[in-house]
Coordinates of C-alpha atoms in Angstrom, one line a residue:
Chain M
M1 CA 125.5 71.0 28.2
N2 CA 126.0 74.5 26.8
S3 CA 122.7 74.4 24.9
L4 CA 121.1 73.2 28.1
L5 CA 122.1 76.5 29.7
L6 CA 120.5 78.4 26.9
I7 CA 117.2 76.3 27.0
G8 CA 117.2 76.5 30.8
L9 CA 117.2 80.3 30.6
L10 CA 114.1 80.2 28.4
L11 CA 112.2 77.4 30.2
M12 CA 113.0 78.3 33.8
P13 CA 111.0 81.6 33.9
L14 CA 108.3 79.9 31.8
F15 CA 107.8 77.0 34.2
S16 CA 108.1 79.2 37.3
A17 CA 105.4 81.5 35.8
A18 CA 103.2 78.5 35.3
F19 CA 103.7 77.2 38.8
L20 CA 103.3 80.7 40.4
L21 CA 99.9 80.9 38.7
L22 CA 98.9 77.8 40.6
L23 CA 99.9 79.3 43.9
R24 CA 97.5 82.2 44.0
R25 CA 96.5 81.7 47.6
R26 CA 99.8 80.5 49.1
C27 CA 101.6 83.8 49.3
L28 CA 104.7 82.7 51.2
L29 CA 105.3 79.7 49.0
R30 CA 104.8 81.9 46.0
R31 CA 107.4 84.3 47.2
G32 CA 109.9 81.5 47.9
L33 CA 109.4 80.0 44.5
L34 CA 109.8 83.3 42.8
L35 CA 113.0 84.0 44.7
V36 CA 114.5 80.6 43.9
A37 CA 113.6 80.8 40.2
S38 CA 115.1 84.3 39.9
S39 CA 118.3 83.2 41.7
L40 CA 118.6 80.1 39.5
Q41 CA 118.3 82.3 36.4
V42 CA 121.2 84.4 37.7
V43 CA 123.3 81.3 38.2
L44 CA 122.5 79.9 34.7
A45 CA 123.2 83.3 33.1
W46 CA 126.5 83.5 34.9
M47 CA 127.5 80.1 33.6
L48 CA 126.5 81.1 30.1
V49 CA 128.6 84.2 30.2
L50 CA 131.6 82.2 31.2
T51 CA 131.0 79.7 28.4
C52 CA 130.5 82.4 25.8
S53 CA 133.6 84.1 27.0
D54 CA 135.5 80.8 26.3
V55 CA 133.9 79.5 23.1
G56 CA 132.4 82.7 21.6
Y57 CA 129.0 81.4 20.5
V58 CA 126.6 78.9 22.0
V59 CA 124.1 77.8 19.3
H60 CA 121.2 75.5 19.8
S61 CA 119.0 74.2 17.0
L62 CA 115.6 73.4 18.4
G63 CA 114.6 69.8 17.6
S64 CA 117.9 69.4 15.7
W65 CA 116.2 70.6 12.5
G66 CA 119.2 72.8 11.6
P67 CA 119.2 76.5 10.8
F68 CA 117.9 76.1 7.2
V69 CA 114.5 74.7 8.1
G70 CA 114.2 75.0 11.9
I71 CA 114.6 77.6 14.6
V72 CA 117.9 78.4 16.3
V73 CA 118.7 80.2 19.5
V74 CA 122.1 81.9 19.7
A75 CA 124.0 83.4 22.6
D76 CA 127.2 85.4 22.2
M77 CA 129.2 87.5 24.6
T78 CA 127.0 90.5 24.3
S79 CA 123.6 88.8 24.6
S80 CA 124.7 86.5 27.5
L81 CA 126.1 89.4 29.4
L82 CA 122.9 91.4 29.0
V83 CA 120.8 88.4 30.0
L84 CA 123.0 88.1 33.2
A85 CA 122.5 91.8 33.9
G86 CA 118.7 91.4 33.3
A87 CA 118.5 88.4 35.6
T88 CA 120.4 90.1 38.3
L89 CA 118.2 93.2 38.1
A90 CA 115.0 91.0 38.2
L91 CA 116.3 89.3 41.3
V92 CA 117.0 92.6 43.0
C93 CA 113.6 94.0 42.0
V94 CA 111.8 90.9 43.3
A95 CA 113.7 91.1 46.6
Y96 CA 112.9 94.9 46.8
S97 CA 109.2 94.2 46.2
F98 CA 109.2 91.6 49.1
F99 CA 110.3 94.4 51.4
Q100 CA 107.9 96.9 49.9
T101 CA 104.6 95.1 50.4
L102 CA 103.5 92.4 52.8
A103 CA 103.1 89.0 51.3
S104 CA 99.4 88.9 52.0
T105 CA 98.6 92.3 50.3
E106 CA 100.8 91.8 47.3
H107 CA 99.1 91.3 44.0
P108 CA 99.3 87.6 43.2
L109 CA 99.9 88.2 39.5
R110 CA 102.8 90.5 39.7
G111 CA 105.4 87.7 40.1
V112 CA 103.8 85.7 37.4
L113 CA 103.9 88.5 34.9
I114 CA 107.5 89.4 35.9
Q115 CA 108.5 85.8 35.0
F116 CA 106.6 86.0 31.7
L117 CA 108.4 89.2 31.0
M118 CA 111.7 87.5 31.6
V119 CA 110.8 84.7 29.1
G120 CA 110.2 87.4 26.5
V121 CA 113.4 89.3 27.4
N122 CA 115.6 86.2 27.4
L123 CA 114.1 84.9 24.1
S124 CA 114.6 88.3 22.4
F125 CA 118.2 88.3 23.4
F126 CA 118.8 84.8 22.1
A127 CA 116.5 84.7 19.1
G128 CA 118.3 83.7 15.9
D129 CA 115.3 84.0 13.7
L130 CA 113.3 87.1 12.8
F131 CA 109.8 85.6 13.4
N132 CA 110.9 84.1 16.6
L133 CA 112.1 87.5 17.7
F134 CA 108.7 88.9 16.9
V135 CA 107.0 86.2 19.1
A136 CA 109.5 86.9 21.9
F137 CA 108.6 90.6 21.6
E138 CA 104.9 89.9 21.8
V139 CA 105.4 87.7 24.9
L140 CA 107.4 90.5 26.5
L141 CA 104.9 93.2 25.4
L142 CA 101.8 91.4 26.6
A143 CA 103.4 90.9 30.0
S144 CA 104.3 94.5 30.1
Y145 CA 100.8 95.7 29.1
A146 CA 99.4 93.7 31.9
L147 CA 101.9 94.9 34.4
M148 CA 101.2 98.5 33.3
S149 CA 97.5 98.3 34.2
L150 CA 97.6 95.6 36.9
E151 CA 98.1 97.9 39.9
A152 CA 97.2 101.3 38.4
D153 CA 94.4 103.3 40.1
D154 CA 91.5 104.8 38.2
W155 CA 93.5 108.0 37.4
D156 CA 96.7 106.3 36.3
V157 CA 95.2 103.5 34.2
K158 CA 94.6 105.8 31.2
Q159 CA 98.4 106.1 30.7
S160 CA 98.5 102.4 29.6
Y161 CA 96.7 103.3 26.4
P162 CA 99.4 105.3 24.7
F163 CA 101.9 102.7 25.8
L164 CA 99.7 100.0 24.2
A165 CA 98.8 101.9 21.1
L166 CA 102.4 102.7 20.0
N167 CA 103.7 99.3 20.8
V168 CA 100.9 97.6 18.9
L169 CA 101.7 99.8 15.9
G170 CA 105.3 98.9 16.3
S171 CA 104.4 95.2 16.3
S172 CA 102.4 95.6 13.2
F173 CA 105.3 97.1 11.4
F174 CA 107.5 94.3 12.7
L175 CA 105.2 91.6 11.4
M176 CA 105.0 93.4 8.0
A177 CA 108.8 93.5 8.0
C178 CA 109.0 89.8 8.7
G179 CA 106.7 89.1 5.7
A180 CA 108.6 91.4 3.4
V181 CA 112.0 89.9 4.5
Y182 CA 110.7 86.4 3.8
A183 CA 109.4 87.4 0.4
S184 CA 112.6 89.2 -0.6
Y185 CA 115.2 86.9 0.8
G186 CA 113.4 83.6 1.3
T187 CA 114.6 83.1 4.8
L188 CA 113.9 84.4 8.3
N189 CA 117.1 83.0 9.9
L190 CA 119.3 85.9 10.8
A191 CA 122.6 84.3 9.8
L192 CA 121.2 83.2 6.4
L193 CA 119.6 86.6 6.0
S194 CA 122.9 88.3 6.6
E195 CA 124.5 86.1 4.0
R196 CA 121.9 86.8 1.4
M197 CA 121.8 90.5 2.1
L198 CA 125.6 90.6 1.7
E199 CA 125.3 88.8 -1.7
T200 CA 122.8 91.4 -2.9
T201 CA 124.4 94.6 -1.7
G202 CA 123.4 97.6 -3.7
D203 CA 119.9 96.1 -4.0
G204 CA 117.5 98.8 -2.9
R205 CA 115.2 96.4 -1.1
G206 CA 117.9 95.7 1.6
A207 CA 118.1 99.3 2.5
V208 CA 114.3 99.8 2.7
L209 CA 113.8 96.7 4.8
A210 CA 116.7 97.7 7.1
A211 CA 115.1 101.1 7.6
L212 CA 111.7 99.4 8.4
I213 CA 113.2 97.0 10.9
L214 CA 115.4 99.7 12.5
T215 CA 112.3 101.9 12.9
V216 CA 110.6 99.1 14.8
F217 CA 113.5 98.8 17.2
A218 CA 113.8 102.6 17.6
I219 CA 110.1 102.6 18.8
K220 CA 111.0 99.9 21.3
A221 CA 114.1 101.8 22.4
G222 CA 112.2 105.1 22.7
A223 CA 114.3 107.1 20.2
F224 CA 113.6 110.7 19.2
P225 CA 110.4 111.0 17.2
L226 CA 108.8 107.8 18.7
Y227 CA 109.2 108.1 22.4
F228 CA 105.9 109.5 23.5
W229 CA 104.7 106.3 24.9
L230 CA 107.3 106.3 27.6
P231 CA 107.5 109.4 29.9
N232 CA 103.9 109.5 31.0
S233 CA 103.3 105.9 31.4
Y234 CA 106.4 104.7 33.3
P235 CA 105.9 106.9 36.4
T236 CA 102.5 105.2 37.1
L237 CA 104.1 101.8 37.7
P238 CA 104.9 100.5 41.2
A239 CA 108.6 101.1 42.1
P240 CA 109.9 97.5 41.7
V241 CA 108.3 97.0 38.3
L242 CA 109.4 100.5 37.2
G243 CA 112.9 99.6 38.1
L244 CA 112.7 96.5 36.0
F245 CA 111.1 98.3 33.0
G246 CA 113.3 101.3 33.1
G247 CA 116.4 99.0 33.3
L248 CA 115.6 96.4 30.8
L249 CA 113.0 97.1 28.1
T250 CA 114.4 100.1 26.3
K251 CA 117.9 98.6 26.5
L252 CA 116.6 95.6 24.7
G253 CA 115.6 97.9 21.8
V254 CA 119.1 99.3 21.7
Y255 CA 120.7 95.8 21.8
L256 CA 118.6 94.8 18.8
L257 CA 119.7 97.9 17.0
M258 CA 123.3 96.8 17.6
R259 CA 122.6 93.2 16.6
F260 CA 120.9 94.1 13.4
T261 CA 123.2 96.9 12.2
G262 CA 126.3 95.0 13.4
T263 CA 125.7 91.4 12.5
V264 CA 122.7 91.1 10.2
F265 CA 122.7 94.0 7.8
P266 CA 125.6 94.5 5.3
P267 CA 128.2 97.0 6.6
N268 CA 127.5 99.7 3.9
L269 CA 124.3 101.4 5.1
D270 CA 126.1 104.7 5.7
Y271 CA 122.9 106.7 5.4
H272 CA 121.2 104.6 8.1
Y273 CA 124.2 105.1 10.5
L274 CA 124.0 108.9 9.9
V275 CA 120.3 108.9 10.7
L276 CA 120.9 106.8 13.9
M277 CA 123.7 109.1 15.0
W278 CA 121.6 112.2 14.8
M279 CA 118.5 110.5 16.2
G280 CA 120.7 109.6 19.2
G281 CA 121.9 113.2 19.5
V282 CA 118.4 114.7 19.4
T283 CA 117.0 112.0 21.7
M284 CA 119.6 112.7 24.4
L285 CA 119.0 116.5 24.2
L286 CA 115.2 116.3 24.2
G287 CA 115.2 113.6 26.9
V288 CA 117.3 115.7 29.3
L289 CA 115.3 118.9 28.6
G290 CA 112.0 116.9 29.2
A291 CA 113.5 115.6 32.5
V292 CA 114.3 119.1 33.6
S293 CA 110.7 120.2 33.0
R294 CA 109.2 117.6 35.2
G295 CA 108.4 118.0 38.9
G296 CA 108.3 114.5 40.4
V297 CA 111.2 112.1 41.2
Q298 CA 109.9 109.2 39.2
S299 CA 108.8 111.3 36.2
I300 CA 112.2 113.1 36.0
L301 CA 114.0 109.8 36.1
S302 CA 111.6 108.2 33.5
Y303 CA 112.1 111.1 31.1
H304 CA 115.7 110.8 31.7
I305 CA 115.8 107.2 30.5
L306 CA 115.3 108.6 27.0
S307 CA 118.4 110.8 27.3
Q308 CA 120.5 107.9 28.2
I309 CA 119.1 105.9 25.3
G310 CA 120.3 108.8 23.1
Y311 CA 123.9 108.1 24.1
M312 CA 123.5 104.4 23.3
I313 CA 122.0 105.1 19.9
L314 CA 124.7 107.6 19.1
A315 CA 127.3 104.9 19.8
V316 CA 125.5 102.4 17.5
G317 CA 125.4 105.1 14.8
F318 CA 129.2 105.5 15.1
Y319 CA 129.5 101.9 13.9
T320 CA 133.0 100.9 15.0
P321 CA 134.0 98.0 17.3
Y322 CA 135.1 100.5 19.9
A323 CA 131.8 102.4 19.8
F324 CA 129.9 99.1 20.1
A325 CA 132.0 98.2 23.1
A326 CA 131.2 101.6 24.6
C327 CA 127.5 101.1 23.9
L328 CA 127.6 97.7 25.7
F329 CA 129.4 99.2 28.7
F330 CA 127.0 102.1 28.8
I331 CA 123.9 99.7 28.6
L332 CA 125.3 97.7 31.5
H333 CA 126.0 100.8 33.5
N334 CA 122.6 102.1 32.8
I335 CA 120.8 98.9 33.7
F336 CA 122.2 99.0 37.2
V337 CA 122.4 102.8 37.9
K338 CA 119.1 103.9 36.4
S339 CA 117.1 101.1 38.0
C340 CA 118.8 101.8 41.3
L341 CA 117.7 105.5 41.1
L342 CA 114.1 104.5 40.2
L343 CA 114.0 102.1 43.2
N344 CA 115.4 104.9 45.3
G345 CA 112.5 107.0 44.1
G346 CA 110.2 104.3 45.4
V347 CA 111.7 104.6 48.9
V348 CA 111.1 108.3 48.7
I349 CA 107.5 107.6 47.9
V350 CA 107.3 105.2 50.9
L351 CA 108.8 107.7 53.3
N352 CA 107.1 110.9 52.2
G353 CA 103.9 109.4 50.8
T354 CA 104.6 111.3 47.5
D355 CA 107.4 111.9 45.0
E356 CA 106.4 115.5 44.0
L357 CA 109.4 117.6 44.7
K358 CA 107.2 120.4 46.1
K359 CA 106.2 118.3 49.0
T360 CA 109.2 116.2 49.7
G361 CA 112.4 117.1 51.6
G362 CA 114.5 116.6 54.7
L363 CA 115.6 113.1 53.8
W364 CA 119.4 113.8 54.0
K365 CA 119.2 114.6 57.7
L366 CA 116.9 111.6 58.6
A367 CA 118.3 108.9 56.3
P368 CA 121.9 109.9 55.2
L369 CA 122.6 106.4 53.9
L370 CA 119.7 106.6 51.5
G371 CA 121.0 110.0 50.4
L372 CA 124.4 108.5 49.8
I373 CA 123.0 105.8 47.6
F374 CA 121.2 108.5 45.6
L375 CA 124.2 110.7 45.4
L376 CA 126.6 108.0 44.2
Q377 CA 124.2 106.8 41.5
A378 CA 123.2 110.3 40.4
L379 CA 126.8 111.4 40.0
S380 CA 127.5 108.2 38.2
L381 CA 124.7 109.0 35.8
A382 CA 126.1 112.4 35.2
G383 CA 129.5 111.0 34.5
I384 CA 131.7 112.0 37.4
P385 CA 135.0 109.9 37.5
P386 CA 135.7 107.3 38.7
L387 CA 132.1 106.1 38.8
S388 CA 130.8 103.8 36.1
G389 CA 128.9 106.4 34.0
F390 CA 132.2 108.3 33.4
W391 CA 133.8 105.4 31.5
G392 CA 130.9 104.8 29.2
K393 CA 130.6 108.5 28.3
Y394 CA 134.3 108.8 28.0
M395 CA 134.5 106.0 25.5
I396 CA 131.6 107.3 23.5
V397 CA 132.9 110.9 23.4
L398 CA 136.4 109.7 22.6
E399 CA 135.1 107.7 19.6
G400 CA 133.1 110.7 18.5
I401 CA 136.2 112.9 18.4
R402 CA 138.2 110.2 16.6
L403 CA 135.5 110.0 13.9
R404 CA 135.6 113.9 13.7
E405 CA 131.9 114.2 14.8
F406 CA 132.8 117.2 17.0
F407 CA 129.3 118.6 17.2
L408 CA 127.8 115.4 18.5
A409 CA 130.7 114.9 20.9
A410 CA 130.2 118.4 22.3
L411 CA 126.5 117.8 22.5
A412 CA 127.1 114.6 24.5
L413 CA 129.2 116.6 27.0
A414 CA 126.6 119.4 27.2
V415 CA 123.9 116.9 27.9
S416 CA 126.0 115.5 30.8
V417 CA 125.9 119.0 32.4
L418 CA 122.1 119.1 32.0
T419 CA 122.0 115.6 33.5
L420 CA 123.8 116.8 36.6
F421 CA 121.3 119.7 36.7
S422 CA 118.3 117.4 36.7
M423 CA 119.8 115.1 39.3
L424 CA 120.6 118.2 41.4
K425 CA 116.9 119.1 41.2
I426 CA 115.9 115.8 42.8
W427 CA 118.8 116.1 45.3
L428 CA 117.7 119.5 46.4
G429 CA 114.0 118.8 46.4
A430 CA 114.0 115.4 48.1
Y431 CA 117.1 115.3 50.2
W432 CA 118.8 118.6 50.9
K433 CA 116.0 121.1 51.6
D434 CA 114.1 121.0 54.9
A435 CA 110.9 119.0 55.1
V436 CA 107.7 120.7 54.0
A437 CA 105.3 121.2 56.9
G438 CA 102.5 118.6 56.7
Y439 CA 104.7 116.2 54.6
E440 CA 107.4 115.2 57.0
P441 CA 109.1 111.9 56.1
D442 CA 108.0 109.2 58.4
L443 CA 110.9 106.8 59.2
K444 CA 108.6 104.4 61.1
K445 CA 107.2 103.2 57.7
K446 CA 107.9 99.5 57.3
G447 CA 110.2 98.0 54.8
W448 CA 112.3 100.9 53.6
K449 CA 115.5 99.6 55.2
G450 CA 115.1 96.3 53.5
M451 CA 114.4 98.1 50.2
S452 CA 117.6 100.2 50.6
L453 CA 119.5 96.9 51.3
A454 CA 118.3 95.5 48.0
M455 CA 119.4 98.7 46.3
G456 CA 122.8 98.4 48.0
V457 CA 123.5 95.3 45.8
L458 CA 123.0 97.5 42.7
V459 CA 125.2 100.2 44.1
L460 CA 128.0 97.7 44.8
I461 CA 127.8 96.3 41.2
S462 CA 127.9 99.8 39.6
L463 CA 130.7 100.9 41.9
G464 CA 132.6 97.7 40.9
M465 CA 132.0 98.5 37.3
G466 CA 133.5 102.0 37.8
L467 CA 136.4 101.1 40.0
V468 CA 137.7 98.0 38.2
A469 CA 136.6 99.3 34.8
Q470 CA 139.6 97.7 33.1
H471 CA 138.1 94.2 33.3
F472 CA 134.7 95.2 32.2
V473 CA 136.0 97.3 29.3
G474 CA 138.2 94.5 28.2
F475 CA 135.3 92.1 28.1
C476 CA 133.1 94.7 26.3
L477 CA 135.8 95.4 23.7
R478 CA 135.9 91.6 22.8
A479 CA 132.1 91.6 22.7
G480 CA 132.0 94.6 20.5
E481 CA 134.4 93.1 18.0
Q482 CA 132.4 89.8 18.1
M483 CA 129.2 91.7 17.4
L484 CA 130.6 93.3 14.2
D485 CA 132.1 90.0 13.0
A486 CA 129.2 88.9 10.9
A487 CA 131.3 86.2 9.1
A488 CA 132.0 84.4 12.5
Y489 CA 128.3 84.6 13.4
R490 CA 127.3 83.0 10.1
Q491 CA 130.0 80.3 10.5
A492 CA 128.8 79.6 14.1
V493 CA 125.2 79.3 13.1
L494 CA 125.3 77.8 9.6
G495 CA 128.6 75.9 9.7
G496 CA 128.4 72.1 9.7
W497 CA 124.7 71.9 8.5
D498 CA 123.7 70.3 5.3
R499 CA 122.2 73.0 3.0
R500 CA 120.0 70.5 1.0
G501 CA 119.7 72.9 -1.9
L502 CA 118.7 75.9 0.2
Chain I
M1 CA 95.3 88.0 -8.0
L2 CA 98.4 89.4 -6.3
E3 CA 97.7 93.0 -7.5
E4 CA 94.1 93.0 -6.2
S5 CA 95.3 91.6 -2.8
I6 CA 98.0 94.3 -2.5
I7 CA 95.4 97.0 -3.2
M8 CA 93.2 95.4 -0.6
V9 CA 95.9 95.5 2.0
G10 CA 96.6 99.1 1.2
L11 CA 93.0 100.0 1.6
L12 CA 92.7 98.1 4.9
V13 CA 95.8 99.8 6.3
G14 CA 94.5 103.2 5.2
C15 CA 91.1 102.7 6.8
S16 CA 92.6 101.3 10.0
I17 CA 95.0 104.3 10.4
Y18 CA 92.0 106.6 9.9
L19 CA 90.0 104.7 12.5
I20 CA 92.9 104.7 15.0
L21 CA 93.3 108.4 14.7
Q22 CA 89.6 109.0 15.8
S23 CA 88.8 109.9 19.4
S24 CA 86.1 107.3 20.1
F25 CA 87.4 104.1 21.7
V26 CA 85.1 101.9 19.7
R27 CA 86.5 103.2 16.5
I28 CA 90.1 102.9 17.7
L29 CA 89.4 99.3 18.7
L30 CA 88.0 98.5 15.2
G31 CA 91.0 100.3 13.7
F32 CA 93.4 98.1 15.6
A33 CA 91.5 94.9 14.7
M34 CA 91.5 95.9 11.1
L35 CA 95.2 96.8 11.2
S36 CA 96.1 93.4 12.5
N37 CA 94.0 91.7 9.8
A38 CA 95.6 93.8 7.1
V39 CA 99.1 92.9 8.3
N40 CA 98.2 89.2 8.5
M41 CA 96.9 89.4 5.0
F42 CA 100.1 91.0 3.9
V43 CA 102.1 88.2 5.4
L44 CA 99.9 85.6 3.8
L45 CA 100.4 87.3 0.4
M46 CA 104.1 86.4 0.7
S47 CA 103.2 82.8 -0.3
G48 CA 102.8 84.1 -3.8
S49 CA 99.9 83.6 -6.1
P50 CA 98.3 80.1 -6.1
D51 CA 97.8 80.3 -9.9
Q52 CA 99.5 77.3 -11.6
R53 CA 100.8 76.0 -8.3
Q54 CA 100.0 73.0 -6.1
A55 CA 99.2 73.0 -2.4
P56 CA 102.0 71.2 -0.6
V57 CA 99.9 68.5 1.0
V58 CA 100.8 65.2 -0.6
I59 CA 103.9 64.7 -2.7
K60 CA 103.1 65.6 -6.2
D61 CA 105.1 67.2 -9.0
G62 CA 105.0 70.8 -9.6
P63 CA 105.7 74.2 -8.2
F64 CA 104.3 74.4 -4.7
V65 CA 102.7 77.3 -2.9
D66 CA 105.0 78.4 -0.1
P67 CA 103.5 77.0 3.1
L68 CA 105.6 79.0 5.6
P69 CA 103.7 82.3 5.6
Q70 CA 100.5 80.4 6.5
A71 CA 102.3 79.0 9.6
L72 CA 103.5 82.5 10.5
V73 CA 100.1 84.0 10.0
L74 CA 98.5 81.4 12.3
T75 CA 100.8 82.5 15.1
A76 CA 100.3 86.1 14.3
I77 CA 96.5 85.7 14.4
V78 CA 96.6 84.2 17.9
I79 CA 98.9 87.0 19.1
G80 CA 96.8 89.7 17.5
F81 CA 93.7 88.2 19.2
G82 CA 95.4 88.2 22.6
V83 CA 96.4 91.8 22.2
L84 CA 92.9 92.8 21.0
G85 CA 91.4 91.0 24.0
Y86 CA 93.6 93.0 26.3
M87 CA 92.7 96.2 24.5
V88 CA 88.9 95.5 24.9
M89 CA 89.4 95.0 28.7
L90 CA 91.5 98.1 29.0
F91 CA 88.9 100.3 27.2
Y92 CA 86.2 98.7 29.4
R93 CA 88.1 99.6 32.5
L94 CA 88.7 103.1 31.3
F95 CA 85.0 103.4 30.6
K96 CA 84.2 102.1 34.1
A97 CA 86.7 104.4 35.8
C98 CA 86.2 107.6 33.9
G99 CA 82.7 107.2 32.5
T100 CA 83.6 108.1 28.9
T101 CA 84.5 106.3 25.7
N102 CA 86.0 109.4 24.2
S103 CA 89.8 109.8 24.4
E104 CA 89.5 113.6 24.0
D105 CA 87.4 113.9 27.1
L106 CA 89.5 111.4 29.0
Y107 CA 92.9 113.1 28.4
S108 CA 91.7 116.7 28.8
K109 CA 90.5 116.2 32.3
S110 CA 92.9 117.4 35.0
R111 CA 93.5 115.4 38.1
E112 CA 91.5 117.8 40.2
T113 CA 88.3 117.7 38.1
F114 CA 88.7 113.9 37.8
L115 CA 88.7 113.4 41.5
I116 CA 85.4 115.2 42.0
E117 CA 82.4 112.9 41.9
P118 CA 80.3 113.2 38.7
E119 CA 77.2 114.3 40.6
E120 CA 79.1 117.2 42.3
A121 CA 80.6 118.3 38.9
E122 CA 77.1 118.6 37.5
K123 CA 76.1 121.0 40.3

């Protein structure tokens, strides 16, 4: 039963994508199917979270070949929780896109590609095998390349190339790392790899391979020297897809950094942690400075994704159960808050016809509720108590002080102030100042109320995370400890299977 | 056997990086195609040298060549082909939209000059 949940989360989006492909001309039926499939994924993910919270790990060996010769998929508390967050976000973005465009004018492939993207995302969260993870990444990336250029106009389409080029390079490194890992350790299974890496600690190959694999995930996460694919390409996406990308894809990279440093690699890679920590610090500073330099709502927010990624990587670099819990909480907060802000930017585009801050304005008077949504989420992002962003940052800074990394803790606090500054820039430009003559917001535009309603769900979730933080933090603390308990992971995956001389 | 192959992979990766860093789309495309082949070859090498070893086809005695990297490479070739197909289409669309196959030209244009029709720009 438990493995059915796991398999269901992989097959449900795959089948729905296949059926959606058949329904190119039946637009209402297509929407209905997409909505049902997205909702079912949320239900399945919710059941999986409850199961993982009870039993710790859900492991399924495909075809019952066992972990030594076959492929396994593994869910633990962290991955199931993130899959739940991803499925919820996908549902909200799908509902939002229904309000944004009429069924007859919507691109028929958007829903299909979103479902393929979810196949890749879910499989990457559950993969228990390095090569399987590579395949999952490619499924996800191909869907994201296609979404990137699907609805772009002739001017915007050239931004897909840097996105494509850096990710293809990253994938080549990844494949090379797979080959090298197999040659060095004779396995691709993560649990077995972790066992063998632990047996050969002090062997130089382990450190080099770890560095190669972590580089790949840092590219996917958008960490400091490797983030150039993100800030120009994301703002060209249509708002619902941008919300999904901004919320999910980079966070997947951070999750994999956590999974590999925490569970797979031996716990003595001090130099790697140091590099990760400083990479996080520089990413958060450069991300927020880049955001301040931009002049459009979506481009400020896209650049700002990087700054938030910096906090998460900083927490991974601290490498303690508490820091991992903080990282998980911060990822969850960011999935909901950042996407909500990006979706909000989409409403600004609908009302004003543009998101350039020079031309927007006057929304606070006309649509105060929309302004309130923005304000709540922006303050949460900056870390004002008692909103959800505060708790994540509080935990990270606290752990930084405990580990005597005073400079990085101070940097994290300073970046919060700059975050507030860049959010204020949007607030003043789009909401507070009077409308610019010739670009008055038009409240008669269709759909924006429904879009705001969809965002309301995200606001409620993030408010809940902030106001009853006790429960969420408790769950995250358990998940963080589980993530660093490599022995339990190995026992869950390998225990009870015949080794047959392997 | 192994040494020559490793040198070959190194050469291919070097050439592909050189090609990717050029500004012409055709060269970039060839660079990425070559890179994916180089990486596939690298993975294939992980089977080890076939000298003194049997192919694991029927049960015979003897040290076998590791069959797994070949299975991996098969998947990787298909994926690489798909990505390359997308890249060709993207470059074709960029060529249709912007009338150039040179990335330097493409990314140096500002939005204002781009929006002018080519005939007007010539005047």
